[in-house]
PDB file of C-alpha atoms (C1' of nucleotides) in Angstrom:
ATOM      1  CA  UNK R 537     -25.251  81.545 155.255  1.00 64.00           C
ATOM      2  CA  UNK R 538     -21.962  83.969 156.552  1.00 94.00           C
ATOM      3  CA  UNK R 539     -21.519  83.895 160.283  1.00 97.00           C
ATOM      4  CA  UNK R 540     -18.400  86.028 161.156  1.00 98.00           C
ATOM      5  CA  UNK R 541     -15.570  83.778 160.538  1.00 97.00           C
ATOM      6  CA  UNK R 542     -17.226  83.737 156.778  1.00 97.00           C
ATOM      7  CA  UNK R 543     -17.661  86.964 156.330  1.00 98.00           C
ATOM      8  CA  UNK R 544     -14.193  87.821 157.911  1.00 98.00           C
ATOM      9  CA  UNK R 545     -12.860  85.233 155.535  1.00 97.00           C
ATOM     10  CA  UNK R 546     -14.720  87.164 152.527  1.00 97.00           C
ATOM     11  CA  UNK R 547     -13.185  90.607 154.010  1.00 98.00           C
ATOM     12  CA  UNK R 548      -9.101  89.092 154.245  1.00 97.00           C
ATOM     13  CA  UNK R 549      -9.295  87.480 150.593  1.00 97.00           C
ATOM     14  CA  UNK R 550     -10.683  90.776 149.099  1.00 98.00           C
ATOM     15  CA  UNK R 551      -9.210  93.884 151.061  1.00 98.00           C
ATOM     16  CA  UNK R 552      -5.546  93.836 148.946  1.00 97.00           C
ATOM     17  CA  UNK R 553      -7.315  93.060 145.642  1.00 97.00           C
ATOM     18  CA  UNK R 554      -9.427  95.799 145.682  1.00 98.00           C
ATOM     19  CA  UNK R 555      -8.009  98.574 148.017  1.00 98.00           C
ATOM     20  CA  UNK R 556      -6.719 101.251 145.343  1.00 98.00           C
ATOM     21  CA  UNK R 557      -9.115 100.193 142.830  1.00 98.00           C
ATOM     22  CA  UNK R 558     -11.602 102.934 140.945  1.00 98.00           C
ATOM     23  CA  UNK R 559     -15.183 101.817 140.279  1.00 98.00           C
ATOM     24  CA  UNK R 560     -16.057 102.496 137.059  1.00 98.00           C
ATOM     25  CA  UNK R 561     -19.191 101.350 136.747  1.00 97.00           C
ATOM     26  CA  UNK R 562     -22.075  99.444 138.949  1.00 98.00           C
ATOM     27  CA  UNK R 563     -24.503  97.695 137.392  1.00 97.00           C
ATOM     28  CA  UNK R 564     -27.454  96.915 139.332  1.00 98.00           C
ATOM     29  CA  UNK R 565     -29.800  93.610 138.052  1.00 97.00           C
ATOM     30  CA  UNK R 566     -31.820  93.678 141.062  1.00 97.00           C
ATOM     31  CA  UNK R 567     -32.481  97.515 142.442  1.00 98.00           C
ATOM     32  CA  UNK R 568     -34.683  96.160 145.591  1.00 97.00           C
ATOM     33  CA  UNK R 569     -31.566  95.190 147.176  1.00 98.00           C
ATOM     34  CA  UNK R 570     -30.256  98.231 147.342  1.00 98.00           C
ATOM     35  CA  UNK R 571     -32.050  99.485 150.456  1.00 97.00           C
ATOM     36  CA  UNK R 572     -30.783 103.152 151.092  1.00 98.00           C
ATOM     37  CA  UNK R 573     -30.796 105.777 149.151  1.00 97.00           C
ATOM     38  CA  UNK R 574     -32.333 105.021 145.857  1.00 97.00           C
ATOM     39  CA  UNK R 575     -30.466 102.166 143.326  1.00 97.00           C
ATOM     40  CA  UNK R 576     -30.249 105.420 141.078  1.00 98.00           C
ATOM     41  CA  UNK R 577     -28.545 107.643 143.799  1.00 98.00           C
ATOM     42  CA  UNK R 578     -26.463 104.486 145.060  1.00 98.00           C
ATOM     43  CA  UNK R 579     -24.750 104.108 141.160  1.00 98.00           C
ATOM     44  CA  UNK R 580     -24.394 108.394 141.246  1.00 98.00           C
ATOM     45  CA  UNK R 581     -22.450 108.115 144.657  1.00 98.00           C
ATOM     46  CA  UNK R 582     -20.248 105.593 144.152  1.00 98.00           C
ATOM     47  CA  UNK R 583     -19.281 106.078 140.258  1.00 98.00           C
ATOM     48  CA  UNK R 584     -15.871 106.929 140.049  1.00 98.00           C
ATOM     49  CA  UNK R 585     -14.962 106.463 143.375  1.00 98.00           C
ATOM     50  CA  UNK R 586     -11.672 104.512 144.476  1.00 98.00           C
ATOM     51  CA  UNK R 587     -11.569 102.111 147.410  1.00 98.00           C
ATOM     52  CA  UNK R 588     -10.016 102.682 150.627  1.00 98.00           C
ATOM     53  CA  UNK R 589     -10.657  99.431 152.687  1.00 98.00           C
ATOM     54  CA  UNK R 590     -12.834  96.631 153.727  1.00 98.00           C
ATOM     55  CA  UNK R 591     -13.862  96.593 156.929  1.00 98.00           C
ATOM     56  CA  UNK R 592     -16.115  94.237 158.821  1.00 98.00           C
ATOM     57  CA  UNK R 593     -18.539  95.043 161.758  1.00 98.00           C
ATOM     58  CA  UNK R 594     -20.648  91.364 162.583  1.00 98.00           C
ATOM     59  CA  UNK R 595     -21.658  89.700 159.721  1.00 98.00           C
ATOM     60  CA  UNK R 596     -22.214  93.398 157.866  1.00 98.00           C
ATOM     61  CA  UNK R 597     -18.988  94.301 155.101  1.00 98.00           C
ATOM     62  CA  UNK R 598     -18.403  98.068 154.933  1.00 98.00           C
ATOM     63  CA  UNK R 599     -16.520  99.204 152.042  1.00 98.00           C
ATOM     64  CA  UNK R 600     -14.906 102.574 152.414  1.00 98.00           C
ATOM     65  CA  UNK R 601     -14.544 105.010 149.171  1.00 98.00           C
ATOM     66  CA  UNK R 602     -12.878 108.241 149.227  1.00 98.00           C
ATOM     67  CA  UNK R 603     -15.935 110.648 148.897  1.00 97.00           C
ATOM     68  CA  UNK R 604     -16.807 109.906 152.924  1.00 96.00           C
ATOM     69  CA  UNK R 605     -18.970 107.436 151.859  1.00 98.00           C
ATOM     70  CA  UNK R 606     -19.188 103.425 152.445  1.00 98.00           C
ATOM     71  CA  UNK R 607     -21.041 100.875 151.158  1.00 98.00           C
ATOM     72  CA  UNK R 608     -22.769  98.561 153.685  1.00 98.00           C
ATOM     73  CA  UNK R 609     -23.693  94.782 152.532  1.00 98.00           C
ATOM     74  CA  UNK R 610     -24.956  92.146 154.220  1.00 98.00           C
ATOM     75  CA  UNK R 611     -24.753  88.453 152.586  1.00 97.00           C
ATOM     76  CA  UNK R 612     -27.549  87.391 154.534  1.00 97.00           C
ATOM     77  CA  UNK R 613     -27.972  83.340 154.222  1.00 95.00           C
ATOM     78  CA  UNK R 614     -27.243  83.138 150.530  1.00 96.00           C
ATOM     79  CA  UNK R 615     -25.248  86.234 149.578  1.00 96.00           C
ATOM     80  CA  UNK R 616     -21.597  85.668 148.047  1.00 96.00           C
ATOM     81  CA  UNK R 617     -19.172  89.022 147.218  1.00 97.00           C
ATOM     82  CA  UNK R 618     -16.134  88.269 145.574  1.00 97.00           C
ATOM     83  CA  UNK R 619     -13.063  89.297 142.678  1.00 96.00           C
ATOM     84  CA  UNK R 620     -13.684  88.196 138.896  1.00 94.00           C
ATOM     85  CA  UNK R 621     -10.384  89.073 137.081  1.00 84.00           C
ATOM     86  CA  UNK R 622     -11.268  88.318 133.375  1.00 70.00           C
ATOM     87  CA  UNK R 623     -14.466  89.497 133.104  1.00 58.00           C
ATOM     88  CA  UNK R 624     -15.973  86.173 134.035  1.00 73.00           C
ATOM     89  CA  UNK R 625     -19.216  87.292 134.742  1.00 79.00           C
ATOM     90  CA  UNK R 626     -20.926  83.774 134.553  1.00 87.00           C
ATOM     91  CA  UNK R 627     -22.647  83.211 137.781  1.00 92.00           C
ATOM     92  CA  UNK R 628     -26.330  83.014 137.636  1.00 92.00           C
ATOM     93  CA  UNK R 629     -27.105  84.355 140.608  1.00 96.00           C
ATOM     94  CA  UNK R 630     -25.588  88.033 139.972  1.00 96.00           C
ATOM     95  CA  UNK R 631     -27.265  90.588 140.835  1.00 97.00           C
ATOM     96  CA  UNK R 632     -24.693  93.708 141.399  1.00 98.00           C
ATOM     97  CA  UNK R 633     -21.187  94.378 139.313  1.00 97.00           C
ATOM     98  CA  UNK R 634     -18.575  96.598 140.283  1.00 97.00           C
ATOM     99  CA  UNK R 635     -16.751  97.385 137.141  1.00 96.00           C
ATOM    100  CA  UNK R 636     -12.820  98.269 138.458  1.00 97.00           C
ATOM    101  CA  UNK R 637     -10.768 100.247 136.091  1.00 95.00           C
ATOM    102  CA  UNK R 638      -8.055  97.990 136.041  1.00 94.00           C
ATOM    103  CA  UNK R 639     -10.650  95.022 134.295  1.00 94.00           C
ATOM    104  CA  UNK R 640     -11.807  93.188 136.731  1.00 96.00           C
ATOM    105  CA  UNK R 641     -14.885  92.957 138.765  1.00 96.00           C
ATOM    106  CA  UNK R 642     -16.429  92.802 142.414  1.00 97.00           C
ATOM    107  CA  UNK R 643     -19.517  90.918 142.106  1.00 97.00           C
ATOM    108  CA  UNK R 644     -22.319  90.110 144.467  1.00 97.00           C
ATOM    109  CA  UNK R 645     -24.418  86.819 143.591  1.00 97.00           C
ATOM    110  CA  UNK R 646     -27.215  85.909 145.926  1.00 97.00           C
ATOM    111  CA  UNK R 647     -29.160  83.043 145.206  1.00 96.00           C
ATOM    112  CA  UNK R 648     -32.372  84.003 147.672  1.00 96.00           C
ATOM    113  CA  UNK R 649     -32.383  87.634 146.860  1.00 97.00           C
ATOM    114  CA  UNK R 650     -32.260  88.249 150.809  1.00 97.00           C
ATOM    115  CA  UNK R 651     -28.967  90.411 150.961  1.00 98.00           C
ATOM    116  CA  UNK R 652     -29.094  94.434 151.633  1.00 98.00           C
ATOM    117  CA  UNK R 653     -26.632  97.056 150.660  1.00 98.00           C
ATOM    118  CA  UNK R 654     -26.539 100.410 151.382  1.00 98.00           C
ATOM    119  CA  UNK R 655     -24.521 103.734 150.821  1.00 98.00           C
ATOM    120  CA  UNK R 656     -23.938 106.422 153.658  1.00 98.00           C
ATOM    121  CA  UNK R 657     -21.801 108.289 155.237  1.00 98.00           C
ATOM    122  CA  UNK R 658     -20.386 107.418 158.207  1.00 98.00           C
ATOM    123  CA  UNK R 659     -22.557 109.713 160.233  1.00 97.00           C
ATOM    124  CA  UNK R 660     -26.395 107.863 158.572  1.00 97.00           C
ATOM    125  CA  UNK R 661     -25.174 104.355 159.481  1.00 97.00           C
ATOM    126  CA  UNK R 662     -27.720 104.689 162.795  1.00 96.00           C
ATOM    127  CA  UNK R 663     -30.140 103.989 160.009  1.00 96.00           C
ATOM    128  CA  UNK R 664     -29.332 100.606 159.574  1.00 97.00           C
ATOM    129  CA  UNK R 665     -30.701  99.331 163.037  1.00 96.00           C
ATOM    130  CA  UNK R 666     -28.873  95.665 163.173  1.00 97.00           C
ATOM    131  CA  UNK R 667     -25.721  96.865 162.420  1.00 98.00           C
ATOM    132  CA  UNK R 668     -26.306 100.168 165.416  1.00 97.00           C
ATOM    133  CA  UNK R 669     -27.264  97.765 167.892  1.00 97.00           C
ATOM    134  CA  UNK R 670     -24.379  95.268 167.365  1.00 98.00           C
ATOM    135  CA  UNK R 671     -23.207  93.250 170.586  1.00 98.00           C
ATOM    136  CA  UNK R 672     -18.984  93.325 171.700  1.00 98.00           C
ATOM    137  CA  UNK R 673     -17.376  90.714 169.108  1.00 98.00           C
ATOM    138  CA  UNK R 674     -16.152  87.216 170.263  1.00 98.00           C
ATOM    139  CA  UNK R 675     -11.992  87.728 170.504  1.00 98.00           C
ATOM    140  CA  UNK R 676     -12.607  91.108 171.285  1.00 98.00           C
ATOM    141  CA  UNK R 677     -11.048  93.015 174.220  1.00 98.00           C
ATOM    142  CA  UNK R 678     -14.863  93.998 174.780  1.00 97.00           C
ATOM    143  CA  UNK R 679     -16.062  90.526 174.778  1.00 98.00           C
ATOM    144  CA  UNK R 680     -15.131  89.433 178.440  1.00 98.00           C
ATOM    145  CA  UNK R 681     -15.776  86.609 180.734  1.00 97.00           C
ATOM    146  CA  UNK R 682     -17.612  89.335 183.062  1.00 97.00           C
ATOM    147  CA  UNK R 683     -19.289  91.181 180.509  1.00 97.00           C
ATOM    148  CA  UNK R 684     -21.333  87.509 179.300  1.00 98.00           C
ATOM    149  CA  UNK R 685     -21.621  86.612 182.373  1.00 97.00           C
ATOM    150  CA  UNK R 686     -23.708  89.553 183.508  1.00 97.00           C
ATOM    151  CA  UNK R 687     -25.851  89.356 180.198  1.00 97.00           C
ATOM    152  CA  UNK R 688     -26.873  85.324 180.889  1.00 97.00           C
ATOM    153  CA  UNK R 689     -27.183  86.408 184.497  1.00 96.00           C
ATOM    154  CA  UNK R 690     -30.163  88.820 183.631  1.00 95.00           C
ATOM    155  CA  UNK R 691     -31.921  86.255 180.555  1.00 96.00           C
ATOM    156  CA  UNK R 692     -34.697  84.235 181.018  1.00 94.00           C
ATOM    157  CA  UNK R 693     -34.779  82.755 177.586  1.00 96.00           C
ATOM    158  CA  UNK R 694     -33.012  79.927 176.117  1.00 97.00           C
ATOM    159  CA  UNK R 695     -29.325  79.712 175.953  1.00 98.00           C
ATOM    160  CA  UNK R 696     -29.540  79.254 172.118  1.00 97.00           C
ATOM    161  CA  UNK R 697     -31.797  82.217 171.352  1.00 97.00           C
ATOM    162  CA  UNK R 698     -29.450  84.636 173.336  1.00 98.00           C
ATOM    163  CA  UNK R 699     -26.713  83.992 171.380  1.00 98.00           C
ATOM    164  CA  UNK R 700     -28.209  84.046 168.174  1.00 98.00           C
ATOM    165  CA  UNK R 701     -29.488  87.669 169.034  1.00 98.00           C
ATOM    166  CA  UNK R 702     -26.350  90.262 168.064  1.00 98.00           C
ATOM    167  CA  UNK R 703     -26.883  92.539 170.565  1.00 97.00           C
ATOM    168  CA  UNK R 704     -25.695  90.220 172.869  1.00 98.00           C
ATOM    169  CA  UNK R 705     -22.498  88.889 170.715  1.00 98.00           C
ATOM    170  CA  UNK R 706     -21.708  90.068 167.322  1.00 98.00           C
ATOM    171  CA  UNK R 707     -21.385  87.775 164.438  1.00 98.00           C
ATOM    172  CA  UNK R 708     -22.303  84.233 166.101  1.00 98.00           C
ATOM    173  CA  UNK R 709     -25.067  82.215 163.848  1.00 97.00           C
ATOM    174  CA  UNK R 710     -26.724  79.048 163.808  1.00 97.00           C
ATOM    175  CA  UNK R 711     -23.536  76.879 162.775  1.00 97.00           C
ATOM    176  CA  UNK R 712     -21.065  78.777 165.275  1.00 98.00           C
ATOM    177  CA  UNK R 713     -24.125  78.797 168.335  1.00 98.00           C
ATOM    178  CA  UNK R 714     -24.850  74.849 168.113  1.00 97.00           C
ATOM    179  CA  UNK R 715     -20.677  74.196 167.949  1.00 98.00           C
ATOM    180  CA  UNK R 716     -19.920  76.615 170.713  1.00 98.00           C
ATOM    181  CA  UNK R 717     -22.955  75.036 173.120  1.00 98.00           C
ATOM    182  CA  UNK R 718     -21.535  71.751 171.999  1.00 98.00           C
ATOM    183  CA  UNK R 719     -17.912  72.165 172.801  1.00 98.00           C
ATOM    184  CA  UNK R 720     -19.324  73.559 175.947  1.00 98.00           C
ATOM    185  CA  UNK R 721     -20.972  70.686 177.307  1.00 98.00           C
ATOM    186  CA  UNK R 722     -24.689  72.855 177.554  1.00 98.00           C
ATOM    187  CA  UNK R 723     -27.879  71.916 176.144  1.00 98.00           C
ATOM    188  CA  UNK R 724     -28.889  74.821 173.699  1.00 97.00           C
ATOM    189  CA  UNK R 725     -32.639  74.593 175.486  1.00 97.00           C
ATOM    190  CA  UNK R 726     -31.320  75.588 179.300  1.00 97.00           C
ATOM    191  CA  UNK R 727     -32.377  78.959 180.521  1.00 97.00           C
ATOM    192  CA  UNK R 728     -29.585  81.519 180.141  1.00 97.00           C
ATOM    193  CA  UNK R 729     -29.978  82.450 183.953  1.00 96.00           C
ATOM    194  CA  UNK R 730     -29.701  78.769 185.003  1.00 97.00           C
ATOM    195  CA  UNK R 731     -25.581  78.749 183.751  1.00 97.00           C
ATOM    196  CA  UNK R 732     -23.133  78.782 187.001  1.00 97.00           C
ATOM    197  CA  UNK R 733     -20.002  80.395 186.793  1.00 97.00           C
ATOM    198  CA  UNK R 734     -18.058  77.615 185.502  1.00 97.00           C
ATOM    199  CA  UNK R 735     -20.494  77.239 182.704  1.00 98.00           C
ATOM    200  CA  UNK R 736     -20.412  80.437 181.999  1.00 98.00           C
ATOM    201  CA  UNK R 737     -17.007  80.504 181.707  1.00 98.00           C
ATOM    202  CA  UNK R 738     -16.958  77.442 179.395  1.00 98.00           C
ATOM    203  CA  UNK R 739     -19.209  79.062 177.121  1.00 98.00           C
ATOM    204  CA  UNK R 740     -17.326  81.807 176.827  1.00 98.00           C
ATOM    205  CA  UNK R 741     -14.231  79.956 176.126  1.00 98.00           C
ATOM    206  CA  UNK R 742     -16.301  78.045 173.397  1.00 98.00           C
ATOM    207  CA  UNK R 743     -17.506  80.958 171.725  1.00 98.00           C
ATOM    208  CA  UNK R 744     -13.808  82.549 170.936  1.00 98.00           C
ATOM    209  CA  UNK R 745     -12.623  78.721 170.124  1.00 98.00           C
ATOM    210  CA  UNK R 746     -15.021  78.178 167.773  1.00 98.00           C
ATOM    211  CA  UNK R 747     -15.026  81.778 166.210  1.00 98.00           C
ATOM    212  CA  UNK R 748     -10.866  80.904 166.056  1.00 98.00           C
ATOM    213  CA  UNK R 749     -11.596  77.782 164.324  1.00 98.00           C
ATOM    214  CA  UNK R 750     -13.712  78.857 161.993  1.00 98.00           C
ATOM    215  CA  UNK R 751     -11.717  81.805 160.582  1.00 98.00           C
ATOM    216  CA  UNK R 752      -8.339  79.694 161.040  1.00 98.00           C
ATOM    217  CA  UNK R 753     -10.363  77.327 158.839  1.00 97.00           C
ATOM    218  CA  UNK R 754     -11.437  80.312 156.345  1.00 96.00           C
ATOM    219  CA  UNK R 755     -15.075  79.329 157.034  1.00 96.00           C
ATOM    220  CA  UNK R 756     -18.015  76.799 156.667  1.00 94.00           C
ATOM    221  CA  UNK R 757     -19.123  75.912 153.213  1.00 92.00           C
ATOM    222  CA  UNK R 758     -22.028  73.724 153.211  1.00 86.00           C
ATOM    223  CA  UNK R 759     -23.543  75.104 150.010  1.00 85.00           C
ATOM    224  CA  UNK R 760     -23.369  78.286 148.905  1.00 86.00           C
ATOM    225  CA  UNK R 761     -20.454  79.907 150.910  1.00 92.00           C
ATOM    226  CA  UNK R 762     -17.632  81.491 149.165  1.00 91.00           C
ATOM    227  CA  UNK R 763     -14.907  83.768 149.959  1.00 93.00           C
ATOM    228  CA  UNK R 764     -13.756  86.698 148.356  1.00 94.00           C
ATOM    229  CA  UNK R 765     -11.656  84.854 145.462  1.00 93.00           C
ATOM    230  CA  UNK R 766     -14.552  82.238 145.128  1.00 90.00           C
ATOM    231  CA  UNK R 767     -13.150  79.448 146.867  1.00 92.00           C
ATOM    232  CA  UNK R 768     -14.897  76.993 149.745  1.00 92.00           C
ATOM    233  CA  UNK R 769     -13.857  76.805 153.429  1.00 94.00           C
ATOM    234  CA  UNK R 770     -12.475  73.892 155.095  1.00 95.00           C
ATOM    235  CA  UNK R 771     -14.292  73.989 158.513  1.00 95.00           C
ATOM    236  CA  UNK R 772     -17.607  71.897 157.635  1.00 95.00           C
ATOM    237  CA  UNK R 773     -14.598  68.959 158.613  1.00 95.00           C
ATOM    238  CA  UNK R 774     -14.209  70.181 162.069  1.00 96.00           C
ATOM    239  CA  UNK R 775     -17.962  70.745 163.117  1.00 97.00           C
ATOM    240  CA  UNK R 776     -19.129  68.077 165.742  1.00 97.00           C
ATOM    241  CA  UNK R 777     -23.002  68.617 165.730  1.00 97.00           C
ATOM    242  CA  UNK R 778     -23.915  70.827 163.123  1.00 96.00           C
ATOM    243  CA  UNK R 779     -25.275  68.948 160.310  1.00 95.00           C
ATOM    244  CA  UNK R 780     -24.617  65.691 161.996  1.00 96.00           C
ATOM    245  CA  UNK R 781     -28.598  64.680 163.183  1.00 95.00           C
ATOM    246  CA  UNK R 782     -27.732  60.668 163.751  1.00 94.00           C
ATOM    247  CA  UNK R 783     -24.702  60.502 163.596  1.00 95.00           C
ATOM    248  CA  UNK R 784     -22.754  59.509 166.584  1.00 96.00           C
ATOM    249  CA  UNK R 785     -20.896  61.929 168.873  1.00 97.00           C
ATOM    250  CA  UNK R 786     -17.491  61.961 168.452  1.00 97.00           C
ATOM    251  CA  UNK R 787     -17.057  62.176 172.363  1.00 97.00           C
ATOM    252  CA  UNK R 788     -19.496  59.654 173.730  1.00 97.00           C
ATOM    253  CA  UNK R 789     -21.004  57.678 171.029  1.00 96.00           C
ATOM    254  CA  UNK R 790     -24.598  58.934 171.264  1.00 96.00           C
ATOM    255  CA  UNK R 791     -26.527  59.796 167.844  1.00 96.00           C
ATOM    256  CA  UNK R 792     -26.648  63.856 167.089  1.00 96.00           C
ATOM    257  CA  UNK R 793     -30.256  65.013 167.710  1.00 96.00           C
ATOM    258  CA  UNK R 794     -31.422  67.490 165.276  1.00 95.00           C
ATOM    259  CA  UNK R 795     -34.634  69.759 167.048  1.00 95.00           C
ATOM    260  CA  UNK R 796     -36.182  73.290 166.430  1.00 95.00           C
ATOM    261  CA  UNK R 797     -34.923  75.289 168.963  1.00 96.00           C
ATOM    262  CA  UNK R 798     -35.337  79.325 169.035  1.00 95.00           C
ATOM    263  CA  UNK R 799     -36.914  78.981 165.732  1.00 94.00           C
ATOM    264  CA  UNK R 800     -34.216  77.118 164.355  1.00 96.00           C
ATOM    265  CA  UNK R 801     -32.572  73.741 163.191  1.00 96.00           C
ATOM    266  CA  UNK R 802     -30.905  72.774 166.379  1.00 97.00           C
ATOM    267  CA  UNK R 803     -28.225  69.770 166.454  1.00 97.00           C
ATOM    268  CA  UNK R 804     -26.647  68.655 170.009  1.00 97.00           C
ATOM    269  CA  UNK R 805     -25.422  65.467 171.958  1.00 97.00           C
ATOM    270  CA  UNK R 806     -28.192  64.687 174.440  1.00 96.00           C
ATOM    271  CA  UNK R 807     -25.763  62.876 176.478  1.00 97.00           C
ATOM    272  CA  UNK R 808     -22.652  65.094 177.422  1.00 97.00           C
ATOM    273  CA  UNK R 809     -24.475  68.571 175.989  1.00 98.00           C
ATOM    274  CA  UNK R 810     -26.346  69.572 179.954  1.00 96.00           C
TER     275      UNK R 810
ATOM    276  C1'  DA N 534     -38.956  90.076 178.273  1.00 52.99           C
ATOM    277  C1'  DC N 535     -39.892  86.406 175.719  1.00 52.99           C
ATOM    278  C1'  DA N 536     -41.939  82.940 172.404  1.00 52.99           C
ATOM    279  C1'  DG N 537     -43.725  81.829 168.125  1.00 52.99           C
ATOM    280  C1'  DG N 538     -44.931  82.666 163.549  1.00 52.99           C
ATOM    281  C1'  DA N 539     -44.775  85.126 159.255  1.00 52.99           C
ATOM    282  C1'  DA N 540     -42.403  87.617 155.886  1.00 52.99           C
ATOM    283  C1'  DC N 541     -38.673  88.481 152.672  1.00 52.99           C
ATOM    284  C1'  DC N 542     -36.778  84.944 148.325  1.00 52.99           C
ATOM    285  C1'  DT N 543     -34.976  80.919 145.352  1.00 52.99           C
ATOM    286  C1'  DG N 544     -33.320  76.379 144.755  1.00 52.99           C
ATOM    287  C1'  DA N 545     -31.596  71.752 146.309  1.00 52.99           C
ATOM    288  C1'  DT N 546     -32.989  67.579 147.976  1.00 52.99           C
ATOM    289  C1'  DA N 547     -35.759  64.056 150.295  1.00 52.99           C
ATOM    290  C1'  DG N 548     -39.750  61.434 149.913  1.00 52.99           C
ATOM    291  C1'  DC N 549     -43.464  59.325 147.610  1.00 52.99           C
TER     292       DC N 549
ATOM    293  C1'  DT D 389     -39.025  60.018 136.046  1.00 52.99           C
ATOM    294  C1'  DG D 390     -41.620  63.541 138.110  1.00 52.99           C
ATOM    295  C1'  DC D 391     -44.243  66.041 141.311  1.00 52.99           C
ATOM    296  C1'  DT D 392     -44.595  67.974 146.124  1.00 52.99           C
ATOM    297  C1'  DA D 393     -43.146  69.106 150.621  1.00 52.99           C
ATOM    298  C1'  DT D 394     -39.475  70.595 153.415  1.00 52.99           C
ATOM    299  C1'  DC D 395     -35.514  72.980 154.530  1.00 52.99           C
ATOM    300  C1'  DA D 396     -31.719  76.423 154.197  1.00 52.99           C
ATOM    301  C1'  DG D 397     -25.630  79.955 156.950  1.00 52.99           C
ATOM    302  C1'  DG D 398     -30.339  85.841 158.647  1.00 52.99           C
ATOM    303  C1'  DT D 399     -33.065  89.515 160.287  1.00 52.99           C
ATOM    304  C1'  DT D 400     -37.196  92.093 161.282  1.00 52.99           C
ATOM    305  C1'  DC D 401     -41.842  92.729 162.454  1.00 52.99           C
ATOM    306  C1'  DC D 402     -46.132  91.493 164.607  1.00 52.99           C
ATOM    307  C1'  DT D 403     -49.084  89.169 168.016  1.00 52.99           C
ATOM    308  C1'  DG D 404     -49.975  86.968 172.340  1.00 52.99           C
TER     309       DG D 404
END
DNA sequence: ACAGGAACCTGATAGC
DNA sequence: TGCTATCAGGTTCCTG
């Protein structure tokens, strides 16, 4: 489900709501998602602990206490975190409660059970090997025109798959890779080495547009996406492939096409995507 | 290096 | 109406 701009979204409607806060309590439905240490040790570490900040790193959250430690989630496709004030615990698909001391709650639903959350200190967080190995971050100072550039210079695989990989570019996922390759003019099945300059450049252009977009937009909500006070995002109006297959391109006319590329539901304009 | 498939899960929806 | 197949915003692991 969250791609960066949704999980930044999640991070800029949470961080004053719960900075200060103490957590009381956590009560954990579904242990297995609690992937380092133990669900038992996880509750013992960060009982009683107040909250420093929300941070973001990708598509991973990291929530700072003030014993050192921070807990590390990731939403995965179907993972939602976000502020109850009343003790409105009704969603279905909760599976861990923060119990603040002021009343309220941080909750994390998941409908798929995929998401993974963690508690270390800052020195363990090699451990968790996708958030180690993350790429630079679109609209970072990082993230340059040279730097991608040099990385599609030395890939042989398909434009599509390289940016999906976050070693290469933090936080980019299916929605954000078909829009960028579409406002980009490139077919998401050319070889990453095959891009000239001017592509290249385009694409990298594309990428920070559409990673603008989104966030300006607070996110993509097809189904389950929520921020951090519960509410939908507005950019599923703006996308021009994704979740389009037949209709017609807004540029030229032609019908979306909708293919498996890279292991995934692809959508792109056949005509002015090259 | 890279491609493809499976695995981890549950639920909405399309099709018959 | 109801059953079944397919698909889903992600990542990791295994095989070829």
């Amino acid at each position: 489900m969250p791609e960066l701009p949704e999980v930044e979204t999640v991070r800029r409607t949470l961080v004053d709501k719960i900075t200060g806060c103490q957590i009381k309590n956590v009560d954990i439905k579904l242990p297995r998602l609690i992937k380092w240490p133990s669900a038992h040790e996880f509750k013992a570490l960060i009982t009683g602990r107040t909250i420093i900040t929300l941070a973001r790193h990708g598509k991973y959250l990291l929530l700072y206490l003030d014993n050192e430690m921070i807990v590390v989630i990731h939403l995965r496709m179907t993972g939602r975190l976000y502020y109850v004030s009343t003790a409105d615990l009704t969603d279905q698909f909760s599976r861990i409660v923060f119990e603040l001391s002021n009343g309220d709650h941080l909750l994390y639903a998941d409908t798929r059970t995929l998401g993974t959350l963690y508690a270390m200190r800052p020195d363990e967080l090699w451990r968790i090997s996708g958030l180690a190995s993350l790429g630079p971050e679109p609209l970072s100072p990082e993230f340059t025109k040279e730097y991608l550039a040099g990385i599609l210079h030395k890939s042989k695989g398909k434009i599509k798959a390289l940016l999906l990989n976050q070693k290469v570019v933090a936080g980019l996922g299916n929605i954000y890779v078909d829009e960028a390759l579409a406002i980009a003019g490139l077919h998401p099945e050319r070889t990453a080495n095959s891009l000239n300059r001017a592509e290249a450049e385009r694409l990298y252009s594309a990428i920070n547009q559409v990673i603008a977009d989104g966030i300006a937009h607070g996110g993509t909500t097809f189904r389950d996406y929520r921020d951090g006070a519960g509410k939908s995002g507005s950019h599923q109006n703006h996308l021009r492939v994704y979740g389009r297959k037949d209709l017609h391109c807004y540029q030229c006319g032609a019908q979306i096409v909708k293919k498996e590329v890279a292991g995934r539901g692809t959508h792109f304009c056949p005509h002015c995507q090259r």
